[in-house]
CSV table of C-alpha atoms in Angstrom, one decimal:
chain,number,residue,atom,x,y,z
W,126,MET,CA,75.7,101.7,56.9
W,127,SER,CA,78.1,100.0,60.2
W,128,VAL,CA,79.0,101.7,62.8
W,129,ILE,CA,82.1,99.4,63.1
W,130,SER,CA,83.8,97.5,60.1
W,131,ALA,CA,86.8,95.5,60.6
W,132,ARG,CA,88.6,93.7,58.2
W,133,GLY,CA,91.4,91.1,58.2
W,134,ILE,CA,92.2,93.0,61.4
W,135,VAL,CA,96.3,91.6,62.9
W,136,LYS,CA,97.9,93.2,65.8
W,137,GLU,CA,101.8,92.5,67.0
W,138,TYR,CA,103.7,94.0,69.6
W,139,PRO,CA,107.3,94.1,69.6
W,140,TYR,CA,108.4,91.8,72.6
W,141,GLY,CA,112.6,91.6,73.2
W,142,GLY,CA,113.3,91.3,69.7
W,143,ASP,CA,110.6,89.3,68.4
W,144,SER,CA,106.9,90.0,68.0
W,145,VAL,CA,103.8,88.6,69.7
W,146,ARG,CA,100.8,88.6,67.9
W,147,ALA,CA,97.6,89.5,69.9
W,148,LEU,CA,95.2,89.1,67.3
W,149,ARG,CA,95.5,87.3,63.9
W,150,GLY,CA,92.7,88.3,61.4
W,151,VAL,CA,89.7,89.2,63.1
W,152,ASP,CA,86.7,90.4,61.3
W,153,LEU,CA,83.8,92.1,63.1
W,154,GLU,CA,80.7,94.1,61.7
W,155,VAL,CA,78.7,96.1,64.2
W,156,GLY,CA,75.5,98.0,62.9
W,157,PRO,CA,73.6,100.8,64.3
W,158,GLY,CA,72.0,100.2,67.9
W,159,GLU,CA,73.6,97.0,69.2
W,160,LEU,CA,74.5,95.6,72.1
W,161,VAL,CA,77.7,93.7,71.4
W,162,ALA,CA,79.8,92.0,74.4
W,163,VAL,CA,83.3,90.8,73.3
W,164,VAL,CA,83.9,87.8,75.6
W,165,GLY,CA,87.1,85.7,76.3
W,166,PRO,CA,89.8,84.6,79.1
W,167,SER,CA,92.5,86.6,79.5
W,168,GLY,CA,95.0,87.3,76.9
W,169,CYS,CA,92.8,86.6,74.6
W,170,GLY,CA,93.0,89.7,72.7
W,171,LYS,CA,89.6,91.4,73.9
W,172,SER,CA,91.2,94.2,74.9
W,173,SER,CA,93.8,94.6,72.2
W,174,LEU,CA,90.5,94.5,69.8
W,175,LEU,CA,88.9,97.4,71.4
W,176,ASN,CA,92.2,99.6,71.2
W,177,VAL,CA,92.2,99.0,67.6
W,178,LEU,CA,88.0,99.4,66.9
W,179,ALA,CA,88.4,102.6,69.1
W,180,GLY,CA,91.4,104.0,66.7
W,181,ILE,CA,93.7,104.1,69.8
W,182,ASP,CA,96.3,101.5,68.4
W,183,PRO,CA,96.4,101.1,64.9
W,184,PRO,CA,96.5,97.6,63.3
W,185,THR,CA,99.3,95.8,62.2
W,186,GLU,CA,97.3,94.5,58.7
W,187,GLY,CA,94.1,95.0,58.1
W,188,ARG,CA,91.2,97.7,57.7
W,189,VAL,CA,89.0,99.5,60.2
W,190,GLU,CA,86.2,101.8,59.3
W,191,LEU,CA,84.5,103.5,62.3
W,192,LEU,CA,81.3,105.3,61.9
W,193,GLY,CA,82.4,105.2,58.3
W,194,ARG,CA,85.8,106.5,58.2
W,195,ASP,CA,88.8,104.8,57.3
W,196,LEU,CA,90.6,105.3,61.0
W,197,GLY,CA,94.0,104.0,58.7
W,198,ALA,CA,93.6,107.2,56.8
W,199,LEU,CA,93.2,109.7,60.1
W,200,GLY,CA,96.1,111.3,61.7
W,201,GLU,CA,96.4,111.3,65.3
W,202,GLY,CA,94.6,114.5,65.9
W,203,GLU,CA,91.7,113.2,63.9
W,204,ARG,CA,91.8,110.2,65.8
W,205,SER,CA,91.6,112.0,68.8
W,206,ARG,CA,88.7,114.6,68.0
W,207,LEU,CA,86.6,111.6,66.6
W,208,ARG,CA,86.6,109.4,69.8
W,209,LEU,CA,85.9,112.9,71.4
W,210,ARG,CA,82.7,114.0,69.7
W,211,GLU,CA,81.5,110.8,68.4
W,212,VAL,CA,82.7,108.0,70.8
W,213,GLY,CA,82.2,107.1,74.9
W,214,PHE,CA,84.6,105.0,76.8
W,215,ILE,CA,83.9,103.5,80.2
W,216,PHE,CA,86.6,101.8,81.9
W,217,GLN,CA,86.7,99.0,84.5
W,218,ARG,CA,88.4,101.3,87.1
W,219,PHE,CA,86.3,104.6,86.0
W,220,HIS,CA,89.1,106.8,85.8
W,221,LEU,CA,87.5,109.8,87.1
W,222,LEU,CA,89.7,112.6,87.9
W,223,SER,CA,89.2,112.7,91.5
W,224,VAL,CA,90.3,116.7,91.9
W,225,LEU,CA,86.8,117.5,90.3
W,226,THR,CA,83.4,116.6,91.0
W,227,ALA,CA,81.0,114.3,89.3
W,228,ALA,CA,79.4,117.3,87.3
W,229,GLU,CA,82.9,118.7,86.2
W,230,ASN,CA,84.0,115.1,85.4
W,231,VAL,CA,81.3,115.0,83.2
W,232,GLU,CA,81.7,118.2,81.7
W,233,PHE,CA,85.4,118.1,80.6
W,234,PRO,CA,84.8,115.7,77.7
W,235,MET,CA,82.3,119.1,76.5
W,236,ALA,CA,84.8,121.6,77.5
W,237,GLU,CA,87.4,120.1,75.3
W,238,ALA,CA,85.1,119.7,72.4
W,239,GLY,CA,84.0,123.5,73.0
W,240,VAL,CA,80.5,123.4,74.2
W,241,PRO,CA,79.6,126.6,76.0
W,242,LYS,CA,79.5,126.5,79.7
W,243,GLY,CA,75.8,127.3,80.5
W,244,GLU,CA,75.0,123.9,77.8
W,245,ARG,CA,77.4,121.7,79.0
W,246,ARG,CA,76.4,122.7,83.1
W,247,ALA,CA,72.7,121.8,81.9
W,248,ARG,CA,73.5,118.8,80.0
W,249,ALA,CA,76.2,117.4,82.5
W,250,ARG,CA,73.1,117.7,85.0
W,251,GLU,CA,70.8,115.9,82.8
W,252,LEU,CA,73.1,113.2,82.4
W,253,LEU,CA,73.6,112.3,86.2
W,254,GLU,CA,69.9,112.7,86.5
W,255,TYR,CA,69.7,110.0,83.7
W,256,VAL,CA,72.1,107.7,85.6
W,257,GLY,CA,70.1,108.2,89.1
W,258,LEU,CA,72.9,110.6,90.2
W,259,GLY,CA,71.2,113.8,90.3
W,260,HIS,CA,71.7,114.1,94.3
W,261,ARG,CA,75.6,113.7,93.7
W,262,VAL,CA,76.6,116.4,91.2
W,263,GLY,CA,78.4,118.5,93.7
W,264,HIS,CA,80.4,115.1,95.4
W,265,ARG,CA,84.0,114.1,94.2
W,266,PRO,CA,84.8,110.4,93.4
W,267,PRO,CA,86.5,109.6,96.8
W,268,HIS,CA,83.3,110.2,98.4
W,269,LEU,CA,81.4,108.3,96.0
W,270,SER,CA,80.7,104.2,96.4
W,271,GLY,CA,82.0,102.2,93.1
W,272,GLY,CA,79.1,101.6,91.5
W,273,GLU,CA,78.2,105.5,91.5
W,274,GLN,CA,81.7,106.5,90.2
W,275,GLN,CA,80.8,103.7,87.5
W,276,ARG,CA,77.7,105.5,86.9
W,277,VAL,CA,79.6,109.1,87.0
W,278,ALA,CA,81.7,107.6,84.3
W,279,ILE,CA,78.8,106.7,82.1
W,280,ALA,CA,77.5,109.7,82.3
W,281,ARG,CA,80.7,111.3,80.9
W,282,ALA,CA,81.0,108.4,78.6
W,283,LEU,CA,77.5,110.3,77.1
W,284,ALA,CA,78.8,113.8,77.3
W,285,ASN,CA,79.2,115.0,74.0
W,286,ARG,CA,76.1,112.5,72.5
W,287,PRO,CA,78.2,109.8,71.1
W,288,LYS,CA,77.1,107.4,68.4
W,289,LEU,CA,79.1,104.6,69.9
W,290,VAL,CA,80.1,103.5,73.5
W,291,PHE,CA,82.9,101.2,74.4
W,292,ALA,CA,83.2,99.6,77.7
W,293,ASP,CA,86.0,97.7,79.0
W,294,GLU,CA,85.7,95.6,82.0
W,295,PRO,CA,82.4,97.8,83.0
W,296,THR,CA,81.5,95.9,86.0
W,297,GLY,CA,85.0,94.3,86.8
W,298,GLU,CA,85.2,96.3,89.9
W,299,LEU,CA,81.8,96.1,91.4
W,300,ASP,CA,79.9,93.4,93.5
W,301,ARG,CA,77.0,91.4,91.4
W,302,ARG,CA,74.2,93.3,92.5
W,303,THR,CA,75.8,96.9,91.2
W,304,GLY,CA,77.2,95.4,88.3
W,305,ASP,CA,73.4,94.1,87.4
W,306,GLU,CA,72.8,97.6,87.9
W,307,ILE,CA,75.3,98.9,85.5
W,308,ILE,CA,74.0,96.5,83.0
W,309,ALA,CA,70.5,97.8,83.5
W,310,LEU,CA,71.7,101.3,82.5
W,311,PHE,CA,73.2,100.0,79.3
W,312,GLU,CA,70.2,98.2,78.5
W,313,ARG,CA,68.4,101.5,79.0
W,314,LEU,CA,71.0,103.3,77.1
W,315,ASN,CA,71.0,100.8,74.3
W,316,ALA,CA,67.2,101.1,73.8
W,317,ASP,CA,67.8,105.1,73.9
W,318,GLY,CA,69.3,104.5,70.6
W,319,THR,CA,73.4,104.1,71.5
W,320,THR,CA,75.3,101.4,70.0
W,321,LEU,CA,77.2,99.3,73.0
W,322,VAL,CA,80.3,97.7,72.6
W,323,ILE,CA,81.3,95.9,76.1
W,324,VAL,CA,84.9,93.9,76.7
W,325,THR,CA,84.3,91.5,79.6
W,326,HIS,CA,84.7,88.1,80.8
W,327,ASP,CA,81.5,88.5,83.2
W,328,THR,CA,79.3,85.9,81.9
W,329,SER,CA,76.5,87.3,83.4
W,330,VAL,CA,76.6,90.9,81.5
W,331,ALA,CA,77.5,88.6,78.1
W,332,GLY,CA,74.3,86.9,78.7
W,333,ARG,CA,72.2,90.2,79.0
W,334,THR,CA,73.3,91.4,75.4
W,335,ARG,CA,71.9,90.6,72.0
W,336,ARG,CA,74.9,89.4,70.3
W,337,VAL,CA,78.3,88.0,72.0
W,338,VAL,CA,81.4,87.9,70.1
W,339,GLU,CA,83.7,84.8,71.6
W,340,MET,CA,87.3,85.5,71.6
W,341,ALA,CA,90.3,82.7,71.9
W,342,ASP,CA,93.9,83.4,71.2
W,343,GLY,CA,93.3,86.3,68.6
W,344,VAL,CA,90.5,85.1,66.9
W,345,VAL,CA,87.0,85.2,66.8
W,346,VAL,CA,85.7,81.5,67.7
W,347,ARG,CA,81.9,82.4,67.8
W,348,ASP,CA,79.6,85.5,66.9
W,349,GLY,CA,76.3,84.6,68.3
W,350,ARG,CA,73.7,86.8,67.2
W,351,ALA,CA,70.5,86.9,68.9
W,352,GLY,CA,68.4,83.7,67.4
W,353,GLY,CA,72.1,82.6,65.1
C,217,MET,CA,148.2,198.2,129.6
C,218,SER,CA,149.1,195.8,132.5
C,219,LEU,CA,145.3,196.3,133.4
C,220,PHE,CA,144.6,195.4,129.8
C,221,PHE,CA,146.6,192.3,130.0
C,222,GLY,CA,145.5,191.7,133.1
C,223,LEU,CA,141.7,191.7,132.1
C,224,ALA,CA,142.9,189.4,129.1
C,225,LEU,CA,144.8,186.7,131.5
C,226,ALA,CA,141.4,186.5,133.5
C,227,ALA,CA,139.0,186.1,130.6
C,228,ALA,CA,141.7,183.1,129.3
C,229,LEU,CA,141.5,181.8,132.9
C,230,GLN,CA,137.8,181.8,133.4
C,231,ALA,CA,136.9,180.7,129.6
C,232,PRO,CA,134.9,177.5,129.5
C,233,PRO,CA,136.6,174.3,128.1
C,234,PRO,CA,136.3,174.0,124.4
C,235,GLY,CA,133.4,172.1,123.0
C,236,ILE,CA,133.1,168.7,121.6
C,237,LEU,CA,130.9,166.2,120.0
C,238,VAL,CA,130.6,162.6,120.8
C,239,GLU,CA,128.9,159.6,119.2
C,240,ARG,CA,125.8,158.5,120.8
C,241,ARG,CA,126.8,154.8,121.7
C,242,LEU,CA,129.8,156.7,123.5
C,243,ALA,CA,127.5,158.9,125.0
C,244,GLU,CA,124.9,155.9,126.0
C,245,SER,CA,128.2,153.3,127.3
C,246,VAL,CA,130.0,156.2,129.6
C,247,PRO,CA,127.2,157.7,129.9
C,248,LEU,CA,127.8,161.5,128.9
C,249,ARG,CA,125.3,164.2,128.2
C,250,VAL,CA,125.7,167.3,126.7
C,251,GLY,CA,126.9,169.8,129.1
C,252,ASP,CA,129.3,167.4,131.1
C,253,THR,CA,133.0,167.9,130.8
C,254,VAL,CA,135.3,165.5,130.4
C,255,ARG,CA,139.2,165.2,130.2
C,256,VAL,CA,141.2,164.3,126.9
C,257,ARG,CA,144.7,163.3,125.8
C,258,ALA,CA,146.2,161.7,123.1
C,259,LEU,CA,147.5,158.3,124.1
C,260,ALA,CA,151.0,158.8,121.9
C,261,SER,CA,151.5,162.1,123.3
C,262,GLY,CA,151.7,161.7,127.0
C,263,ALA,CA,150.6,165.2,127.5
C,264,THR,CA,148.3,166.2,130.3
C,265,PRO,CA,144.8,165.4,129.7
C,266,ARG,CA,142.6,168.8,128.7
C,267,PRO,CA,139.0,169.2,129.9
C,268,PHE,CA,136.3,169.6,127.2
C,269,VAL,CA,133.0,170.6,127.2
C,270,VAL,CA,130.1,167.6,125.7
C,271,GLU,CA,128.3,170.1,123.0
C,272,GLY,CA,126.3,167.7,121.1
C,273,VAL,CA,125.8,163.9,120.5
C,274,PHE,CA,125.7,162.7,117.4
C,275,GLU,CA,124.7,159.6,115.2
C,276,ARG,CA,127.6,158.1,113.3
C,277,PRO,CA,126.3,157.3,109.9
C,278,ALA,CA,126.2,153.4,109.2
C,279,ASP,CA,129.3,152.1,107.7
C,280,PRO,CA,129.5,148.3,106.9
C,281,SER,CA,133.7,148.6,106.7
C,282,ARG,CA,133.7,149.8,110.3
C,283,ILE,CA,131.1,147.7,111.4
C,284,ALA,CA,133.0,145.2,112.9
C,285,ARG,CA,135.4,147.4,114.3
C,286,ASN,CA,134.7,148.7,118.4
C,287,GLU,CA,135.5,152.2,117.9
C,288,TYR,CA,133.7,155.3,119.0
C,289,GLU,CA,134.1,158.5,117.3
C,290,VAL,CA,134.4,162.1,118.8
C,291,ARG,CA,134.7,165.3,117.0
C,292,PHE,CA,137.0,167.9,117.9
C,293,HIS,CA,137.5,171.5,116.4
C,294,LEU,CA,140.7,171.4,114.5
C,295,PRO,CA,143.1,173.5,116.9
C,296,ASP,CA,141.7,171.7,119.4
C,297,LEU,CA,142.6,168.5,118.0
C,298,GLU,CA,146.2,169.9,117.0
C,299,GLU,CA,146.3,170.6,120.5
C,300,VAL,CA,145.2,167.1,121.9
C,301,LEU,CA,147.3,165.6,119.3
C,302,GLY,CA,150.8,168.0,120.0
C,303,THR,CA,151.0,168.1,116.1
C,304,ARG,CA,150.5,171.1,114.0
C,305,ASP,CA,149.4,171.3,110.3
C,306,ARG,CA,149.2,167.8,109.6
C,307,VAL,CA,146.2,165.7,108.5
C,308,ASP,CA,146.2,162.2,107.6
C,309,ARG,CA,142.5,162.3,106.1
C,310,PHE,CA,139.8,164.9,105.5
C,311,ALA,CA,136.6,164.7,103.4
C,312,VAL,CA,135.5,167.8,101.0
C,313,VAL,CA,131.9,168.0,100.1
C,314,LEU,CA,131.6,169.6,97.0
C,315,SER,CA,128.9,172.3,95.8
C,316,PRO,CA,126.2,170.7,93.8
C,317,GLY,CA,127.2,170.8,90.0
C,318,ALA,CA,131.1,170.6,90.9
C,319,SER,CA,133.3,168.7,89.2
C,320,PRO,CA,134.7,166.2,91.3
C,321,ASP,CA,138.2,165.4,88.8
C,322,SER,CA,138.6,168.9,89.0
C,323,ALA,CA,138.5,169.3,92.8
C,324,ALA,CA,140.6,166.4,93.1
C,325,ARG,CA,143.3,167.5,90.6
C,326,TRP,CA,143.6,171.2,92.4
C,327,ILE,CA,143.5,169.5,96.0
C,328,GLU,CA,146.3,166.8,94.7
C,329,GLY,CA,148.4,170.3,93.4
C,330,LEU,CA,147.9,172.0,96.7
C,331,ALA,CA,150.5,169.9,98.9
C,332,PHE,CA,153.0,167.5,97.3
C,333,GLY,CA,151.8,163.8,98.2
C,334,THR,CA,148.4,164.3,98.6
C,335,ARG,CA,146.1,162.2,96.9
C,336,ALA,CA,142.3,162.9,96.7
C,337,TYR,CA,140.1,160.4,95.2
C,338,GLY,CA,135.9,160.4,94.6
C,339,SER,CA,133.2,159.0,96.6
C,340,ARG,CA,132.9,156.6,94.2
C,341,ALA,CA,136.4,155.5,93.3
C,342,LEU,CA,137.0,155.5,97.5
C,343,ALA,CA,134.1,153.0,97.5
C,344,ASP,CA,135.8,150.8,94.8
C,345,ARG,CA,139.0,151.1,97.0
C,346,THR,CA,137.5,150.3,100.2
C,347,SER,CA,134.6,147.6,99.2
C,348,ALA,CA,136.9,145.0,97.6
C,349,THR,CA,135.9,142.3,100.5
C,350,PHE,CA,132.6,142.9,99.9
C,351,ARG,CA,132.7,142.5,96.3
C,352,VAL,CA,134.0,139.1,97.0
C,353,VAL,CA,131.6,138.4,100.0
C,354,SER,CA,128.9,139.6,96.8
C,355,ARG,CA,129.9,137.1,94.1
C,356,PHE,CA,130.0,134.5,96.8
C,357,HIS,CA,126.4,135.0,97.5
C,358,ARG,CA,125.6,134.9,93.6
C,359,ALA,CA,127.5,131.7,93.4
C,360,ILE,CA,125.4,130.3,96.4
C,361,GLY,CA,122.3,131.8,94.3
C,362,ILE,CA,123.0,129.9,91.3
C,363,VAL,CA,123.8,127.0,93.2
C,364,THR,CA,120.1,127.1,95.2
C,365,ILE,CA,118.8,127.8,91.6
C,366,LEU,CA,119.9,124.7,90.0
C,367,ALA,CA,119.4,122.5,92.9
C,368,SER,CA,115.6,123.7,93.0
C,369,ALA,CA,115.4,123.2,89.0
C,370,ILE,CA,116.5,119.4,89.5
C,371,PHE,CA,114.1,119.2,92.7
C,372,LEU,CA,110.8,120.7,90.7
C,373,LEU,CA,111.9,118.6,87.8
C,374,CYS,CA,111.5,115.4,90.0
C,375,VAL,CA,108.4,116.3,91.6
C,376,MET,CA,106.7,117.4,88.3
C,377,ILE,CA,108.0,114.0,87.2
C,378,ILE,CA,106.9,112.4,90.1
C,379,ARG,CA,103.5,114.0,90.0
C,380,VAL,CA,102.7,113.0,86.3
C,381,ASP,CA,104.2,109.9,87.0
C,382,GLU,CA,101.2,109.5,89.9
C,383,ARG,CA,98.6,110.3,87.4
C,384,LYS,CA,99.8,108.3,84.4
C,385,ARG,CA,96.5,106.9,84.5
C,386,ASP,CA,94.4,110.0,84.6
C,387,MET,CA,96.4,111.2,81.8
C,388,GLY,CA,96.0,107.9,79.9
C,389,MET,CA,92.0,108.3,80.3
C,390,LEU,CA,92.0,111.7,79.0
C,391,ARG,CA,93.9,110.9,75.9
C,392,LEU,CA,92.0,107.8,75.5
C,393,VAL,CA,88.7,109.7,75.5
C,394,GLY,CA,89.8,112.0,72.8
C,395,VAL,CA,91.7,115.0,75.2
C,396,SER,CA,94.8,116.3,72.7
C,397,ARG,CA,98.1,116.0,73.1
C,398,GLY,CA,98.1,119.9,73.3
C,399,THR,CA,95.5,120.0,76.1
C,400,VAL,CA,97.3,117.5,78.2
C,401,PHE,CA,100.9,119.2,77.5
C,402,ARG,CA,99.7,122.7,78.8
C,403,SER,CA,97.8,121.4,81.4
C,404,ILE,CA,101.0,119.9,82.5
C,405,VAL,CA,103.1,123.0,81.9
C,406,LEU,CA,100.3,125.3,83.8
C,407,GLU,CA,100.4,123.3,86.4
C,408,ALA,CA,103.8,123.1,87.1
C,409,ILE,CA,104.0,127.2,86.1
C,410,GLY,CA,101.8,127.4,89.3
C,411,ILE,CA,103.7,125.9,91.6
C,412,THR,CA,106.7,127.7,90.8
C,413,VAL,CA,105.0,131.0,90.9
C,414,ALA,CA,103.2,130.0,94.3
C,415,GLY,CA,106.6,128.8,95.6
C,416,SER,CA,108.5,131.7,94.5
C,417,ALA,CA,105.6,133.6,95.9
C,418,ALA,CA,106.0,131.8,99.5
C,419,GLY,CA,109.8,132.0,99.2
C,420,ALA,CA,109.8,135.8,98.6
C,421,GLY,CA,107.6,136.2,101.7
C,422,LEU,CA,109.6,134.2,103.9
C,423,GLY,CA,112.5,136.0,102.5
C,424,ILE,CA,110.9,139.3,103.5
C,425,VAL,CA,110.4,138.1,107.0
C,426,ILE,CA,113.8,136.1,107.6
C,427,ALA,CA,115.6,139.5,106.4
C,428,GLN,CA,113.4,141.5,108.9
C,429,VAL,CA,114.5,139.0,111.7
C,430,VAL,CA,118.1,139.3,110.7
C,431,ASN,CA,118.1,142.9,110.4
C,432,ALA,CA,116.6,143.0,113.7
C,433,TYR,CA,119.0,140.8,115.5
C,434,TYR,CA,122.3,142.7,113.9
C,435,ALA,CA,120.8,146.0,114.2
C,436,ARG,CA,120.5,145.1,118.2
C,437,TYR,CA,124.3,143.4,118.2
C,438,TYR,CA,126.1,145.8,116.5
C,439,ASP,CA,124.0,149.0,117.7
C,440,THR,CA,123.5,150.1,113.9
C,441,THR,CA,121.4,151.1,111.5
C,442,LEU,CA,122.7,148.8,108.7
C,443,ARG,CA,120.4,146.5,107.1
C,444,PHE,CA,122.1,143.0,106.3
C,445,ALA,CA,119.5,141.3,104.5
C,446,LEU,CA,117.4,142.6,101.7
C,447,VAL,CA,114.7,141.5,99.5
C,448,THR,CA,114.3,144.4,96.9
C,449,PRO,CA,111.3,144.3,94.4
C,450,ARG,CA,114.1,143.6,91.8
C,451,ILE,CA,114.7,140.1,93.6
C,452,VAL,CA,110.9,139.6,94.2
C,453,VAL,CA,110.3,139.9,90.1
C,454,LEU,CA,113.5,138.3,89.4
C,455,ALA,CA,112.4,135.4,91.7
C,456,ALA,CA,108.7,135.3,89.9
C,457,LEU,CA,110.5,135.3,86.3
C,458,LEU,CA,112.9,132.3,87.6
C,459,GLY,CA,109.4,130.3,88.6
C,460,LEU,CA,107.9,131.0,85.4
C,461,GLY,CA,110.8,129.9,83.5
C,462,LEU,CA,111.8,127.1,85.8
C,463,GLY,CA,108.2,125.9,85.8
C,464,ALA,CA,108.0,126.0,82.1
C,465,VAL,CA,110.8,124.0,81.7
C,466,ALA,CA,109.8,121.4,84.3
C,467,GLY,CA,106.8,121.1,83.1
C,468,ALA,CA,107.4,120.6,79.3
C,469,LEU,CA,110.1,117.9,80.1
C,470,ALA,CA,107.7,116.2,82.1
C,471,ALA,CA,104.3,116.6,79.8
C,472,TRP,CA,106.9,115.4,76.9
C,473,ARG,CA,107.1,112.3,78.9
C,474,VAL,CA,103.9,111.8,78.8
C,475,VAL,CA,102.2,112.9,75.7
C,476,ASN,CA,104.7,110.2,73.6
C,477,VAL,CA,103.5,107.5,75.2
C,478,PRO,CA,100.6,105.7,74.0
C,479,PRO,CA,97.7,106.3,76.3
C,480,GLN,CA,96.9,102.5,76.4
C,481,ARG,CA,100.0,102.2,78.2
C,482,LEU,CA,99.8,105.2,80.3
C,483,GLY,CA,97.9,102.7,82.5
C,484,GLU,CA,100.2,100.3,83.0
C,485,ARG,CA,102.8,99.9,86.0
């Protein structure tokens, strides 16, 4: 079973009295355990595709199945619950809550999912250890470096043990060395069985994934599977 | 018989002057002490001043209707007062204290029946007649209060909208990772209620301190026990309830703006 199955995706946004077509018929299948990079220049539709695939934005046309569920048949509440419990998100600008500590940021999605307090404390600590921040659990985001903040964001994305993680320009705010460390972390995560879809324009990130989906003008122009 | 009249005359000549009570403020400003002799005459009568002995000093009850008048009060026995004034059987005003359970209406009717033209009022009716000015002042204060509450509500709403706008990205992130609209909505409303209740508590505390300063100043200025500013438990409870209500409304309006924007657009400037 595919983790993501998208068929004939069209996405239009209203613009003035007209509309702008951001996606012009995208087909994409992502299987379990894949590490996929979606690349392309700015404005090619990468972020629009991520929003549609994650059930954040409904497509104008086409059908998306996420983890075996038809997103078009789910209400907004059900899509939110699906994202909370089975999908992880990593953003370019980390988007950590600055008033919470690293551990509390990781606990937050678990609290929303109803995980008991003791269990989420233990799991948050375990996840921060996993991303190499076991010594920074009590620090707040403003006291962490960019790389450390992104590691906390990765730990938060893994909080509810998702089957799939979306990352939107995860190294965009980081220097090369820190970006490499984050990609290494993604590789480890993928080796542990998590499916990852990374939207990036960083060619070095794309070069370390097993599959590169290249977009231009709202369509997939190349889908380079390993060996393909 | 002549011996009797002689003794009576001598006793009258040696009799101490009659006693009076003077108000504490007067006693302090002259100054007068118990046992002092003072000579008193009515300004209108032109009669020779008569001596009186200060038998006591009393504290005049605090009365807001007399606070601004710089009058001193002296209490005479009624015959002595008639002597000083040079008029008898004439009373402008007098107060009657009723026994517990007595009907003020019956007493008023009885007193009005004693002499033609006499009007008797119960204390409540008299307070109503003499406190018209204070009622106007009270309405004025209420109007100021309402305007203040309205201005505070608008200010609070603006604060909440600004606070929420500053954190739109965070809110968007929460929605993207699957936190429900309801949770985001409730968190904003709870934050607004927290701000307003804390503000109400701080306002009530500040009000209590300011009331004490105002009362201390005017107590000294007017030499009175009257209290000019009061923060009662009812006012504190009202402030807390208003804080709750205004916080809930302002939070709900600010939250409504956020939860109705698609999460991916909350990161846009």
